[in-house]
Tab-separated table of C-alpha atoms in Angstrom:
chain	number	residue	atom	x	y	z
A	1217	MET	CA	183.783	105.162	86.376
A	1218	ARG	CA	182.102	108.173	87.908
A	1219	ARG	CA	179.421	110.603	86.865
A	1220	MET	CA	177.556	113.443	88.607
A	1221	ALA	CA	173.785	113.796	88.009
A	1222	ASN	CA	171.894	116.942	88.617
A	1223	GLY	CA	168.836	115.527	90.546
A	1224	THR	CA	167.748	114.052	93.880
A	1225	ALA	CA	168.153	110.463	94.944
A	1226	VAL	CA	166.469	108.447	97.678
A	1227	ALA	CA	166.656	105.000	98.795
A	1228	CYS	CA	163.282	103.116	98.870
A	1229	ASP	CA	163.350	99.450	100.156
A	1230	GLY	CA	167.090	99.295	99.608
A	1231	LYS	CA	167.094	100.520	96.072
A	1232	ALA	CA	167.957	103.997	94.749
A	1233	VAL	CA	165.615	106.147	92.786
A	1234	LEU	CA	167.036	109.075	90.934
A	1235	ILE	CA	164.632	111.903	90.339
A	1236	LEU	CA	165.524	114.229	87.381
A	1237	GLY	CA	163.990	117.527	86.154
A	1238	ALA	CA	164.460	121.061	85.587
A	1239	PRO	CA	164.584	123.462	88.622
A	1240	GLY	CA	161.207	123.942	90.224
A	1241	THR	CA	159.617	120.793	88.913
A	1242	GLY	CA	159.302	119.066	92.248
A	1243	LYS	CA	162.275	116.743	92.564
A	1244	SER	CA	162.865	117.556	96.252
A	1245	ASP	CA	159.189	117.622	96.850
A	1246	LEU	CA	158.705	114.146	95.646
A	1247	ALA	CA	161.714	113.062	97.610
A	1248	LEU	CA	160.198	114.557	100.740
A	1249	ARG	CA	156.954	112.691	100.216
A	1250	LEU	CA	158.967	109.395	99.616
A	1251	ILE	CA	160.939	110.062	102.808
A	1252	ASP	CA	157.620	110.742	104.721
A	1253	ARG	CA	156.721	107.120	103.708
A	1254	GLY	CA	159.968	105.603	104.844
A	1255	ALA	CA	162.587	106.272	102.089
A	1256	ARG	CA	165.877	107.733	103.065
A	1257	LEU	CA	167.853	110.508	101.345
A	1258	ILE	CA	170.847	109.718	99.355
A	1259	ALA	CA	171.651	113.257	97.997
A	1260	ASP	CA	169.655	116.427	96.977
A	1261	ASP	CA	170.605	118.446	93.961
A	1262	LEU	CA	173.833	116.533	93.099
A	1263	VAL	CA	174.129	112.769	93.019
A	1264	GLU	CA	177.389	110.861	92.452
A	1265	LEU	CA	176.927	107.715	90.312
A	1266	THR	CA	179.515	105.101	90.009
A	1267	ARG	CA	179.699	101.839	88.050
A	1268	ASP	CA	180.259	98.740	90.107
A	1269	GLY	CA	180.419	95.714	87.740
A	1270	ASP	CA	176.935	95.672	86.095
A	1271	ARG	CA	175.360	97.983	88.670
A	1272	ILE	CA	175.090	101.712	89.041
A	1273	MET	CA	175.615	103.004	92.550
A	1274	ALA	CA	174.124	106.327	93.758
A	1275	ALA	CA	175.710	108.229	96.621
A	1276	PHE	CA	176.236	111.546	98.297
A	1277	PRO	CA	179.052	113.254	96.426
A	1278	GLY	CA	182.336	112.455	98.121
A	1279	ASP	CA	183.783	115.870	97.485
A	1280	ALA	CA	180.624	117.777	98.765
A	1281	PRO	CA	180.571	119.630	102.003
A	1282	PRO	CA	180.017	116.849	104.621
A	1283	ASP	CA	177.483	119.123	106.572
A	1284	LEU	CA	175.133	118.858	103.575
A	1285	LYS	CA	174.769	115.112	103.970
A	1286	GLY	CA	171.246	114.155	105.100
A	1287	ARG	CA	169.934	117.731	104.206
A	1288	ILE	CA	167.274	118.589	101.662
A	1289	GLU	CA	165.799	121.841	100.553
A	1290	ALA	CA	162.149	122.082	101.424
A	1291	ARG	CA	160.859	124.973	99.392
A	1292	GLY	CA	159.191	127.444	101.776
A	1293	ILE	CA	160.963	126.124	104.810
A	1294	GLY	CA	164.654	125.953	103.908
A	1295	ILE	CA	167.339	123.285	104.374
A	1296	VAL	CA	166.145	120.568	106.652
A	1297	ALA	CA	167.712	117.313	108.068
A	1298	VAL	CA	166.007	114.028	107.093
A	1299	PRO	CA	166.669	110.355	107.396
A	1300	ALA	CA	169.655	109.527	105.104
A	1301	VAL	CA	171.735	106.613	104.037
A	1302	ASP	CA	175.332	106.327	105.024
A	1303	SER	CA	176.670	104.459	101.855
A	1304	SER	CA	176.018	103.972	98.241
A	1305	VAL	CA	172.853	102.299	97.050
A	1306	GLU	CA	172.104	100.454	93.818
A	1307	LEU	CA	170.230	102.518	91.234
A	1308	ALA	CA	167.052	100.791	90.221
A	1309	LEU	CA	164.771	103.532	88.795
A	1310	VAL	CA	165.184	106.848	87.167
A	1311	VAL	CA	162.058	109.173	87.367
A	1312	GLN	CA	161.987	112.099	84.863
A	1313	ALA	CA	159.732	114.987	85.690
A	1314	THR	CA	157.251	115.375	82.786
A	1315	ALA	CA	154.339	117.746	82.411
A	1316	PRO	CA	151.081	116.051	83.198
A	1317	GLU	CA	149.654	116.099	79.623
A	1318	GLN	CA	152.841	114.443	78.379
A	1319	VAL	CA	152.901	111.498	80.733
A	1320	PRO	CA	152.104	108.406	78.801
A	1321	ARG	CA	149.014	106.637	79.834
A	1322	MET	CA	150.222	103.182	79.103
A	1323	PRO	CA	154.020	103.489	78.600
A	1324	GLU	CA	156.301	101.103	76.945
A	1325	THR	CA	159.336	99.970	79.035
A	1326	GLU	CA	161.877	102.726	78.749
A	1327	TYR	CA	165.515	102.983	79.923
A	1328	SER	CA	167.950	105.709	80.745
A	1329	GLN	CA	171.584	104.905	80.221
A	1330	TRP	CA	174.109	105.721	82.993
A	1331	LEU	CA	177.802	104.845	82.718
A	1332	GLY	CA	176.963	102.264	79.976
A	1333	ILE	CA	174.114	100.538	81.998
A	1334	ASP	CA	170.422	100.817	81.227
A	1335	VAL	CA	168.189	101.701	84.165
A	1336	PRO	CA	164.425	101.599	83.913
A	1337	CYS	CA	162.974	105.182	83.509
A	1338	LEU	CA	159.546	106.530	84.210
A	1339	HIS	CA	158.082	109.869	82.988
A	1340	LEU	CA	155.859	111.142	85.784
A	1341	ALA	CA	154.203	114.460	86.831
A	1342	LEU	CA	156.031	114.953	90.112
A	1343	PRO	CA	153.472	117.108	91.951
A	1344	GLU	CA	150.620	114.703	91.465
A	1345	ALA	CA	149.441	113.073	94.777
A	1346	ALA	CA	149.786	109.473	93.416
A	1347	THR	CA	153.340	109.932	92.282
A	1348	PRO	CA	155.121	108.424	95.334
A	1349	THR	CA	152.797	105.406	95.048
A	1350	LYS	CA	153.611	105.105	91.317
A	1351	VAL	CA	157.334	105.101	92.260
A	1352	ARG	CA	156.852	102.404	94.835
A	1353	LEU	CA	154.782	100.338	92.454
A	1354	ALA	CA	157.416	100.581	89.773
A	1355	LEU	CA	160.028	99.482	92.195
A	1356	GLY	CA	157.946	96.440	93.107
A	1357	ALA	CA	157.556	95.584	89.469
A	1358	ILE	CA	161.315	95.911	88.744
A	1359	SER	CA	162.133	93.719	91.897
A	1360	GLY	CA	159.504	91.174	90.859
A	1361	SER	CA	157.453	91.530	94.023
A	1362	ILE	CA	154.596	92.896	91.819
A	1363	ILE	CA	153.705	90.992	88.759
A	1364	ARG	CA	152.899	93.270	85.734
A	1365	PRO	CA	150.372	91.896	83.275
A	1366	SER	CA	151.805	90.941	79.840
């Protein structure tokens, strides 16, 4: 099974984060800030998702122009080359761009379904300075390296 997602994906600590939102909400900006902190680009603007057993894998689209691999739009600069992955990465988290006043203060666990599999989902204000840290904290909580209070 295969599905294309309009968004940007990065690999953080070996897990994929899919960033979704309307044009101009800061998807590529958040990806660049995560990349600046060690993440690697999977794909910008269009991400290929495939099902592998009980996992969803995120990758650069196989039918996209190969010269776009490892490239991302940096608004105000243009298309730039950044560190990228060479293969698909397991999707661990979906981040949905949300207006700051609509971000839940103490969210319940939420999931986004992709190809029949539930993936943890966060609603975050992408331009906020702490958003890359929040993404990393959420990945840590999902992997069990950060214990969440019950």
